[in-house]
XYZ file of C-alpha atoms in Angstrom:
669
model
C 59.902 -31.317 144.755
C 58.134 -31.440 148.105
C 54.368 -31.676 147.606
C 53.692 -29.347 150.526
C 55.887 -26.629 149.020
C 54.006 -26.885 145.733
C 50.678 -26.439 147.502
C 52.080 -23.547 149.555
C 53.576 -21.614 146.652
C 50.509 -22.193 144.487
C 48.306 -20.768 147.242
C 50.623 -17.762 147.612
C 50.531 -17.176 143.844
C 46.727 -17.214 143.833
C 46.495 -14.848 146.819
C 48.943 -12.397 145.256
C 47.124 -12.560 141.918
C 43.778 -11.819 143.572
C 45.131 -8.798 145.419
C 47.136 -7.380 142.506
C 45.965 -8.428 139.051
C 42.358 -8.952 140.138
C 42.318 -5.646 141.974
C 43.763 -3.846 138.938
C 41.117 -5.341 136.650
C 38.328 -4.348 139.025
C 39.440 -0.787 139.728
C 41.243 0.309 136.551
C 39.635 -1.680 133.737
C 36.065 -2.433 134.784
C 35.886 0.393 137.354
C 33.562 -1.484 139.696
C 31.370 0.895 141.665
C 29.415 0.419 144.872
C 26.915 2.975 143.494
C 25.966 0.710 140.587
C 22.446 -0.698 140.988
C 22.707 -4.381 140.142
C 20.116 -6.248 138.048
C 19.189 -8.258 141.141
C 17.573 -5.060 142.499
C 16.337 -3.393 139.307
C 14.792 -6.553 137.875
C 14.012 -8.430 141.062
C 11.409 -11.147 140.470
C 12.328 -13.580 143.289
C 12.598 -16.321 140.686
C 15.926 -15.712 138.932
C 16.765 -12.183 140.067
C 17.235 -11.762 143.810
C 19.841 -9.703 145.750
C 22.110 -12.079 147.636
C 25.165 -11.725 149.860
C 28.491 -12.368 148.186
C 29.241 -15.391 150.398
C 26.131 -17.232 149.219
C 26.680 -16.237 145.572
C 30.293 -17.395 145.837
C 29.078 -20.778 147.114
C 26.674 -21.129 144.204
C 29.237 -19.918 141.677
C 32.153 -22.032 142.902
C 30.291 -25.323 143.131
C 28.605 -24.728 139.759
C 31.790 -23.927 137.828
C 33.803 -26.682 139.475
C 31.748 -29.782 138.756
C 33.958 -32.811 138.250
C 36.193 -30.916 135.811
C 38.995 -29.865 138.180
C 39.124 -33.473 139.375
C 38.942 -35.666 136.283
C 40.946 -33.306 134.024
C 44.103 -33.009 136.142
C 43.747 -36.641 137.228
C 44.394 -37.819 133.659
C 46.636 -34.935 132.495
C 49.358 -35.881 135.009
C 50.284 -38.619 132.537
C 52.122 -35.868 130.620
C 53.981 -35.138 133.862
C 53.071 -33.220 136.967
C 54.973 -30.075 135.913
C 53.105 -29.322 132.633
C 49.792 -29.910 134.407
C 50.774 -27.678 137.329
C 52.061 -24.837 135.127
C 48.884 -24.827 133.041
C 46.669 -24.877 136.144
C 48.448 -22.039 137.976
C 49.179 -19.724 135.047
C 45.972 -20.597 133.230
C 43.851 -19.864 136.292
C 45.453 -16.481 136.930
C 45.918 -15.031 133.454
C 43.138 -16.722 131.488
C 40.459 -18.432 133.581
C 39.991 -15.789 136.267
C 39.973 -12.960 133.699
C 37.415 -14.870 131.617
C 35.056 -15.572 134.532
C 35.398 -12.085 136.034
C 34.948 -10.356 132.682
C 31.861 -12.374 131.732
C 30.317 -11.609 135.130
C 30.923 -7.851 134.912
C 29.742 -7.545 131.318
C 26.558 -9.426 132.232
C 25.995 -7.173 135.262
C 26.231 -4.161 132.949
C 23.697 -5.750 130.579
C 20.842 -6.575 132.938
C 22.030 -10.100 133.662
C 21.898 -11.284 130.051
C 23.835 -14.398 129.102
C 27.070 -13.804 127.244
C 25.468 -15.251 124.108
C 22.677 -12.693 124.218
C 25.138 -9.872 124.894
C 26.985 -10.863 121.713
C 23.960 -9.528 119.833
C 24.674 -6.049 121.162
C 28.468 -5.814 121.157
C 28.883 -7.690 117.828
C 25.703 -8.286 115.842
C 22.498 -10.307 115.807
C 23.913 -13.052 113.598
C 26.712 -13.684 116.081
C 24.132 -13.761 118.846
C 22.197 -16.581 117.212
C 25.353 -18.511 116.364
C 26.649 -18.135 119.920
C 23.352 -19.227 121.448
C 23.326 -22.340 119.252
C 26.832 -23.235 120.466
C 25.704 -22.682 124.058
C 22.681 -24.895 123.475
C 24.871 -27.662 122.079
C 27.377 -27.522 124.942
C 24.676 -27.533 127.615
C 22.843 -30.393 125.913
C 25.997 -32.509 126.158
C 26.365 -31.586 129.847
C 22.768 -32.555 130.622
C 23.025 -35.786 128.638
C 26.291 -36.934 130.232
C 26.227 -35.714 133.839
C 23.420 -38.048 134.836
C 25.721 -40.868 133.741
C 28.628 -39.320 135.665
C 26.658 -39.050 138.897
C 25.225 -42.551 138.493
C 28.726 -43.933 137.937
C 30.021 -42.188 141.082
C 27.088 -43.537 143.113
C 27.730 -47.060 141.843
C 31.452 -46.776 142.602
C 30.907 -45.157 146.034
C 27.401 -46.144 147.230
C 28.173 -44.756 150.689
C 27.922 -41.266 149.149
C 24.277 -41.641 148.051
C 22.413 -40.797 151.267
C 24.721 -37.882 152.219
C 24.141 -36.367 148.759
C 20.373 -36.860 148.747
C 19.896 -35.417 152.225
C 21.422 -32.159 151.016
C 18.199 -31.372 149.153
C 15.847 -31.058 152.178
C 18.605 -29.343 154.169
C 18.978 -26.787 151.379
C 15.234 -26.122 151.196
C 15.087 -25.547 154.956
C 18.036 -23.165 154.802
C 16.475 -21.331 151.849
C 13.151 -20.882 153.639
C 14.817 -19.706 156.857
C 16.996 -17.147 155.130
C 14.300 -15.880 152.763
C 11.420 -15.603 155.202
C 13.099 -15.019 158.515
C 16.101 -13.001 157.408
C 18.222 -14.498 160.183
C 21.997 -14.316 160.360
C 23.658 -16.818 158.072
C 26.232 -18.113 160.573
C 24.116 -20.375 162.808
C 22.154 -22.101 160.014
C 25.417 -22.638 158.131
C 27.106 -24.303 161.099
C 24.093 -26.531 161.750
C 23.796 -27.536 158.094
C 27.515 -28.288 157.862
C 27.421 -30.399 161.036
C 24.422 -32.399 159.805
C 26.070 -33.049 156.432
C 29.257 -34.335 158.024
C 27.241 -36.553 160.353
C 25.525 -38.067 157.318
C 28.937 -38.839 155.839
C 30.020 -40.597 159.024
C 26.778 -42.448 159.767
C 25.107 -42.425 156.349
C 26.073 -45.980 155.428
C 25.223 -47.815 158.612
C 22.299 -50.066 159.458
C 19.245 -49.596 157.243
C 21.000 -46.736 155.419
C 23.509 -49.238 154.066
C 20.618 -51.197 152.571
C 19.149 -47.945 151.222
C 22.444 -46.998 149.555
C 22.987 -50.477 148.152
C 19.485 -50.573 146.692
C 19.841 -47.212 144.957
C 23.317 -48.108 143.718
C 21.775 -51.094 141.952
C 19.474 -48.864 139.911
C 20.152 -48.899 136.182
C 21.947 -45.967 134.572
C 18.832 -44.887 132.673
C 16.813 -44.845 135.908
C 19.333 -42.525 137.519
C 19.451 -40.331 134.415
C 15.644 -39.999 134.427
C 15.491 -39.222 138.158
C 18.300 -36.666 137.963
C 16.811 -34.909 134.928
C 13.434 -34.678 136.674
C 15.187 -33.222 139.719
C 16.958 -30.744 137.432
C 13.591 -29.669 136.008
C 12.267 -28.942 139.488
C 15.424 -27.085 140.514
C 15.296 -25.014 137.327
C 11.735 -23.725 137.654
C 11.696 -23.177 141.423
C 12.787 -19.766 142.737
C 16.581 -19.717 142.851
C 16.579 -18.936 146.598
C 14.557 -22.049 147.482
C 16.773 -24.891 146.247
C 19.576 -24.165 143.785
C 21.174 -21.284 145.671
C 21.107 -22.737 149.226
C 22.091 -26.210 147.990
C 25.110 -24.821 146.203
C 25.967 -22.729 149.252
C 25.875 -25.586 151.776
C 27.717 -27.782 149.281
C 30.430 -25.154 149.072
C 30.767 -25.172 152.868
C 31.268 -28.922 152.884
C 33.559 -28.913 149.875
C 35.772 -26.061 151.072
C 36.082 -27.532 154.572
C 36.915 -30.898 152.996
C 39.541 -29.160 150.866
C 40.946 -27.618 154.035
C 41.119 -31.038 155.693
C 42.910 -32.447 152.655
C 45.508 -29.657 152.828
C 46.046 -30.259 156.556
C 46.405 -33.985 155.895
C 48.901 -33.218 153.127
C 50.923 -31.126 155.575
C 50.890 -33.891 158.194
C 51.905 -36.492 155.614
C 54.703 -34.238 154.338
C 56.097 -33.796 157.857
C 55.519 -37.242 159.375
C 54.681 -39.573 156.505
C 51.425 -41.275 155.684
C 49.322 -43.496 157.878
C 51.277 -46.573 159.089
C 51.012 -49.345 156.530
C 49.186 -52.530 157.309
C 50.539 -56.000 156.764
C 50.691 -56.925 153.119
C 52.504 -53.954 151.641
C 54.763 -55.122 148.858
C 57.292 -52.365 149.573
C 57.205 -51.428 153.254
C 57.033 -53.409 156.464
C 53.856 -53.272 158.491
C 53.700 -50.204 160.759
C 56.020 -48.127 158.583
C 54.873 -44.601 157.708
C 55.419 -44.238 153.960
C 57.068 -40.939 152.972
C 55.090 -38.383 150.964
C 56.896 -38.076 147.650
C 55.912 -37.045 144.149
C 56.066 -40.360 142.338
C 54.915 -39.197 138.898
C 57.430 -38.130 136.253
C 58.190 -34.418 136.049
C 57.474 -34.520 132.327
C 56.486 -37.291 129.959
C 55.691 -35.993 126.481
C 54.917 -39.423 125.052
C 52.847 -41.542 127.461
C 51.689 -44.893 126.128
C 48.599 -44.411 124.012
C 48.175 -40.721 124.836
C 47.382 -37.960 122.342
C 49.911 -35.169 121.766
C 50.368 -32.784 124.674
C 49.716 -29.909 122.254
C 46.845 -29.097 122.013
C 45.256 -31.752 124.225
C 46.696 -30.695 127.588
C 44.732 -27.441 127.241
C 41.573 -29.339 126.376
C 41.956 -32.066 129.010
C 42.447 -29.600 131.882
C 39.583 -27.159 131.420
C 37.996 -26.495 134.802
C 41.001 -25.716 136.959
C 42.618 -23.468 134.336
C 39.982 -22.069 131.938
C 36.576 -23.459 131.043
C 34.041 -21.938 128.695
C 31.208 -23.325 130.825
C 32.146 -20.743 133.451
C 31.005 -17.861 131.241
C 27.520 -19.385 131.328
C 27.453 -19.509 135.120
C 28.900 -15.991 135.422
C 26.442 -14.448 132.980
C 23.547 -16.838 133.522
C 22.930 -17.161 137.251
C 25.583 -15.342 139.310
C 25.016 -11.962 137.628
C 21.328 -12.146 138.547
C 22.106 -12.597 142.245
C 24.959 -10.214 143.099
C 23.793 -7.327 145.263
C 26.938 -5.169 144.886
C 29.054 -4.710 141.780
C 32.406 -4.800 143.694
C 31.469 -8.331 144.830
C 32.095 -9.477 141.244
C 35.840 -9.689 141.891
C 35.373 -11.954 144.907
C 32.914 -14.211 143.079
C 34.317 -14.226 139.531
C 38.060 -13.812 139.970
C 38.218 -15.394 143.421
C 36.009 -18.335 142.482
C 38.274 -19.288 139.575
C 41.429 -19.036 141.686
C 39.815 -21.258 144.318
C 39.096 -23.802 141.622
C 42.700 -23.513 140.452
C 43.857 -24.360 143.969
C 41.485 -27.349 144.022
C 43.016 -28.564 140.749
C 46.486 -28.156 142.285
C 45.482 -30.369 145.206
C 44.047 -32.928 142.768
C 47.413 -33.038 140.961
C 49.175 -33.642 144.273
C 46.651 -36.293 145.336
C 47.198 -38.182 142.073
C 50.983 -37.819 141.975
C 51.886 -38.038 145.661
C 48.835 -39.060 147.697
C 48.314 -42.390 145.975
C 51.941 -43.248 146.757
C 50.982 -43.524 150.437
C 49.189 -46.752 149.624
C 46.408 -48.127 147.430
C 44.922 -51.561 146.991
C 46.721 -53.779 144.563
C 44.447 -54.295 141.520
C 45.331 -57.990 141.704
C 43.944 -58.061 145.233
C 47.253 -59.065 146.808
C 48.735 -56.620 149.263
C 49.157 -52.877 149.192
C 50.980 -50.831 146.591
C 52.970 -47.761 147.585
C 55.301 -45.308 145.862
C 55.986 -45.623 142.144
C 54.301 -49.023 142.019
C 51.025 -47.388 143.068
C 51.290 -44.717 140.358
C 52.189 -47.209 137.640
C 49.271 -49.467 138.550
C 46.850 -46.660 137.615
C 48.795 -44.827 134.917
C 50.169 -47.719 132.864
C 48.701 -46.204 129.724
C 46.257 -43.541 128.635
C 43.480 -46.095 128.158
C 43.956 -47.589 131.626
C 43.724 -44.166 133.296
C 41.145 -42.556 131.018
C 37.974 -44.138 132.381
C 35.860 -42.154 134.814
C 36.343 -44.764 137.524
C 40.140 -44.656 137.215
C 40.317 -40.852 137.264
C 37.915 -40.410 140.150
C 39.483 -43.379 141.940
C 42.982 -41.887 141.721
C 41.790 -38.668 143.354
C 39.627 -40.396 145.962
C 42.446 -42.750 146.958
C 45.099 -40.022 147.005
C 43.047 -37.406 148.847
C 41.617 -40.121 151.108
C 45.169 -41.032 152.126
C 45.719 -37.433 153.239
C 42.580 -37.649 155.411
C 43.645 -41.006 156.869
C 46.787 -39.336 158.228
C 44.436 -37.177 160.338
C 42.811 -40.226 161.903
C 39.862 -40.730 159.558
C 39.052 -44.316 158.714
C 39.587 -45.276 155.093
C 35.843 -45.915 154.729
C 34.857 -42.441 155.956
C 37.658 -40.781 153.976
C 36.491 -42.440 150.768
C 32.860 -41.626 151.547
C 33.714 -37.945 152.033
C 35.659 -37.829 148.775
C 32.850 -39.638 146.971
C 30.341 -37.113 148.335
C 32.636 -34.291 147.192
C 32.771 -35.625 143.625
C 29.047 -36.436 143.396
C 28.050 -33.099 144.940
C 30.173 -31.157 142.483
C 28.586 -33.076 139.601
C 25.086 -32.553 141.000
C 25.444 -28.790 141.367
C 26.732 -28.575 137.799
C 23.771 -30.598 136.519
C 21.019 -28.491 138.094
C 22.778 -25.224 137.260
C 23.275 -26.379 133.655
C 19.569 -27.148 133.387
C 18.669 -23.649 134.548
C 21.201 -22.156 132.132
C 19.774 -24.221 129.295
C 16.333 -22.870 130.190
C 17.681 -19.331 129.768
C 19.273 -20.182 126.414
C 16.115 -21.843 125.066
C 14.004 -18.873 126.185
C 16.418 -16.414 124.594
C 16.397 -18.350 121.309
C 12.612 -18.680 121.333
C 12.166 -14.962 121.994
C 13.824 -14.241 118.662
C 10.659 -15.442 116.927
C 8.142 -13.679 119.174
C 6.896 -10.158 118.682
C 6.244 -8.430 121.965
C 6.395 -4.749 122.936
C 9.533 -4.203 124.962
C 9.537 -1.911 127.971
C 12.566 0.319 128.445
C 15.025 0.121 131.280
C 18.046 2.351 131.759
C 21.359 0.694 132.429
C 24.256 2.072 134.444
C 25.758 3.456 131.250
C 22.627 5.519 130.491
C 21.815 3.559 127.356
C 18.290 2.316 126.971
C 17.966 -1.447 126.827
C 14.720 -3.245 126.099
C 12.999 -5.273 128.762
C 11.608 -8.526 127.394
C 9.191 -9.850 129.992
C 8.928 -13.618 129.639
C 6.361 -13.880 132.424
C 3.739 -11.998 130.355
C 4.030 -14.087 127.178
C 0.685 -15.606 126.201
C 0.755 -19.211 125.028
C -0.466 -19.362 121.425
C -0.297 -21.647 118.402
C 3.231 -20.348 117.864
C 5.411 -23.076 119.468
C 8.014 -20.438 120.315
C 5.663 -19.000 122.950
C 5.752 -22.362 124.708
C 9.536 -22.471 124.580
C 9.725 -18.940 125.965
C 7.808 -20.175 129.011
C 10.027 -21.401 131.864
C 8.250 -24.758 132.077
C 8.212 -25.299 128.326
C 11.872 -24.336 127.953
C 12.974 -26.609 130.792
C 10.904 -29.569 129.610
C 12.359 -29.131 126.122
C 15.893 -29.044 127.578
C 15.578 -32.215 129.642
C 13.641 -34.051 126.914
C 16.393 -33.495 124.349
C 19.001 -34.550 126.925
C 16.978 -37.658 127.849
C 16.585 -38.694 124.199
C 20.339 -38.407 123.612
C 21.098 -40.232 126.858
C 18.800 -43.093 125.825
C 20.484 -43.622 122.453
C 22.641 -46.724 122.040
C 26.292 -45.715 122.200
C 29.677 -47.200 121.438
C 30.236 -50.860 120.683
C 26.809 -51.866 121.953
C 24.929 -50.156 119.105
C 25.054 -53.200 116.860
C 23.737 -55.587 119.503
C 20.860 -53.232 120.280
C 19.745 -52.982 116.667
C 20.232 -56.720 116.156
C 17.831 -57.412 119.036
C 15.426 -54.846 117.617
C 15.423 -56.280 114.094
C 15.047 -59.829 115.431
C 12.135 -58.853 117.639
C 14.008 -60.226 120.664
C 12.356 -57.967 123.217
C 13.623 -59.925 126.214
C 17.218 -59.301 125.130
C 16.347 -55.667 124.402
C 15.062 -55.276 127.966
C 18.310 -56.733 129.302
C 20.279 -54.416 127.047
C 18.293 -51.374 128.187
C 18.789 -52.150 131.871
C 22.542 -52.474 131.313
C 23.443 -49.866 128.682
C 20.642 -47.313 128.311
C 21.581 -43.931 129.697
C 25.030 -43.833 128.111
C 23.995 -42.069 124.903
C 25.714 -38.886 126.004
C 28.972 -40.673 125.230
C 28.117 -40.253 121.534
C 28.925 -36.546 121.785
C 31.272 -36.592 124.751
C 34.487 -36.795 122.632
C 33.851 -33.276 121.352
C 32.768 -31.710 124.639
C 36.285 -30.741 125.716
C 36.984 -28.778 122.548
C 33.477 -27.288 122.423
C 33.729 -26.218 126.051
C 37.049 -24.471 125.473
C 35.683 -22.872 122.318
C 33.048 -21.190 124.494
C 35.896 -19.649 126.472
C 37.422 -18.160 123.336
C 34.066 -16.808 122.166
C 33.355 -15.313 125.594
C 36.733 -13.559 125.427
C 35.631 -12.219 122.033
C 32.530 -10.645 123.583
C 34.455 -9.196 126.550
C 37.116 -7.796 124.212
C 34.547 -6.072 121.999
C 32.768 -4.691 125.062
C 35.961 -2.977 126.259
C 37.153 -2.094 122.744
C 33.955 -0.133 122.121
C 34.667 1.852 125.292
C 38.298 2.624 124.434
C 39.487 0.479 127.345
C 42.777 -1.480 127.287
C 42.438 -4.931 125.729
C 46.084 -6.050 125.491
C 45.585 -8.522 128.358
C 42.551 -10.084 126.602
C 43.765 -10.554 123.044
C 46.457 -13.239 123.682
C 44.168 -15.524 125.747
C 41.330 -14.925 123.271
C 43.472 -16.020 120.318
C 44.893 -18.943 122.311
C 41.419 -20.163 123.290
C 40.124 -19.875 119.734
C 43.073 -21.745 118.203
C 43.506 -24.611 120.691
C 39.939 -25.992 120.500
C 39.870 -25.720 116.709
C 43.256 -27.456 116.508
C 42.021 -30.251 118.771
C 38.809 -30.741 116.793
C 40.683 -30.892 113.476
C 43.076 -33.508 114.884
C 40.246 -35.560 116.371
C 38.063 -35.398 113.291
C 40.423 -35.563 110.333
C 43.971 -36.504 111.402
C 43.861 -38.839 114.378
C 46.812 -40.877 115.658
C 47.781 -44.557 115.872
C 45.910 -44.887 119.148
C 43.058 -42.501 118.292
C 41.779 -42.930 114.723
C 40.219 -39.872 113.150
C 36.449 -39.770 113.516
C 35.935 -39.734 109.750
C 38.342 -42.665 109.265
C 36.970 -44.900 111.995
C 35.823 -48.370 110.914
C 32.480 -47.650 112.575
C 32.157 -43.863 112.208
C 29.890 -41.927 114.551
C 27.980 -39.850 111.986
C 26.125 -37.946 114.708
C 29.403 -36.853 116.305
C 30.952 -35.933 112.945
C 27.924 -33.865 111.900
C 27.797 -31.926 115.175
C 31.572 -31.457 115.142
C 31.619 -30.008 111.623
C 28.678 -27.738 112.448
C 30.479 -26.458 115.555
C 33.663 -25.703 113.598
C 31.677 -23.849 110.937
C 29.878 -21.819 113.615
C 33.212 -20.771 115.139
C 34.653 -19.799 111.749
C 31.532 -17.788 110.918
C 31.616 -15.922 114.252
C 35.322 -15.115 113.924
C 34.788 -13.773 110.375
C 31.935 -11.582 111.610
C 34.182 -10.250 114.390
C 37.084 -9.532 112.022
C 34.801 -7.624 109.634
C 33.339 -5.601 112.493
C 36.663 -4.838 114.221
C 37.694 -1.720 112.208
C 34.284 -0.111 112.795
C 33.865 -0.836 116.510
C 36.624 1.065 118.319
C 35.134 3.743 120.548
C 31.627 3.192 119.169
C 29.121 2.180 121.859
C 26.788 -0.553 120.729
C 23.198 0.295 119.929
C 20.324 -1.184 121.836
C 18.891 -4.241 120.111
C 15.574 -2.637 119.173
C 17.402 0.353 117.709
C 19.219 -2.045 115.404
C 15.951 -3.464 114.107
C 12.347 -3.895 115.051
C 13.045 -7.318 116.509
C 12.381 -7.564 120.225
C 15.128 -7.887 122.767
C 15.936 -11.380 123.831
C 17.585 -10.641 127.140
C 16.360 -12.603 130.097
C 13.819 -10.258 131.668
C 15.777 -7.311 130.415
């Protein structure tokens, strides 16, 4: 099938879904009202809660939920064929992912901007709340421990992206100060910021900047992890309008315009072919424009070395179809910034559909774009067509590394840009910046979200009088004011403080990241036992920072489990209000079963190419322990929900302090 037609019909499907299904959810189910006073106004503190235009919130939301997920997931899942990946992305985005993100955002808006884990304490019970918050803490810890490694790997693979990414920070601060203090129109600063960022892509690796990029690319992984976690701490405790929000917004401008350029390049390649090949192509003569064709198989249910398509397709492609991490962004940061309730459809539903379209383009870049020409891994000539695809996707192991997945997208999308006249160097730099920027926005947002979760957990063990605040539904909800907590001998008071919570979050992530991982564990401990500190120093400079890989195998399933649990909360919220839930129950069940299925296979069953964790010759006890705990937490929460179900229909939940004398644990609400 023509790649351009796939992109066109996918875009049409997303537009129709937004204006029909999304509109129906907003008007008939959630009944969004312009008269609703959002938490950003009622609880404004200019730190986390601040009224913000929907365009800026969309930028923050989109870049935070996207991360590298809609790139690396589809880039490996095409091994099962482009059609299964495409169907899951399009249908998953519309009927599962967008409903999940939109629902979590609205429910949080109606609960003073609480995270979905905290809301579980009201719509289910307090036990479920604690269980949910522990799962959230685990998932975010893995994100913080691994994304420093991801960004460092991208910088090492594409050093020309380093300066353009770093310069975004001062640009964002300037934009934040201008908008907050001056109140000027957003258009002119946006255009200037976008122009400066593109100039840094074009000229950011020339002269002394090339030396700068090369030097930073040579930093060890652990150095990058430490620097990025320290940056995340700063971004988490600063007012949201000063760094996180404007950085995500200007990133979204660059990323969406880059996506637009990729689509235009795809259209040009579809009509006229790719950029003329240079001498050395093993298939085409020099000067020939290679045709744009889908070179991947339509379906391949048994790729070499790959796990079974069921359930792993639905775990591999998370962002781009449905990702549990999105419920954290919706209920953690975006709900505290929206200034109008009707904007929730644009941000929540629209943001997920935009990500679905990005994932569609990634599929096309990896199944058609790379066919326009990539370097031969042997270094001899240029590979085009099927030969290019097979060189990357020989087997699951050859395509499963971060470098291979990111490289397939960068090469494929870069080929689309080259058809527009971009040099290959600039095209690759822009794609590298896109990947690193997505990862960076996810990292700093995840750190802020982890701060919320730690504070909410810590507040459980603190007694503090709770002020009352009336929600839109006229039910009194307690206001837990974290800013007034006095630091005492109770360590929970320190964790309820924004600095204490954030330091705790990055410290745990740093410890995990510093652990020896994989096949290098033995050599590390051998050096340690032998007292060979010189070899230990060499080991640390080479391998330290990769400890997040210890838990990474279970992140996909844990992430999708969050989606199922968020659906559980949204379903109970509507069920208690006698609202229709038929459209929620199937995706909820699906997203509870698939992650559990995947975890059981990974842990206990395995396959010839992927031995079960418990049967591995060198078992990862840490991974097994956390995996079993996560499965038990899910089972416990589902049992609690099943027991509560017959009693909940039409019964509005009580406020938390009416349920017991324990204080509320909502963030500032």
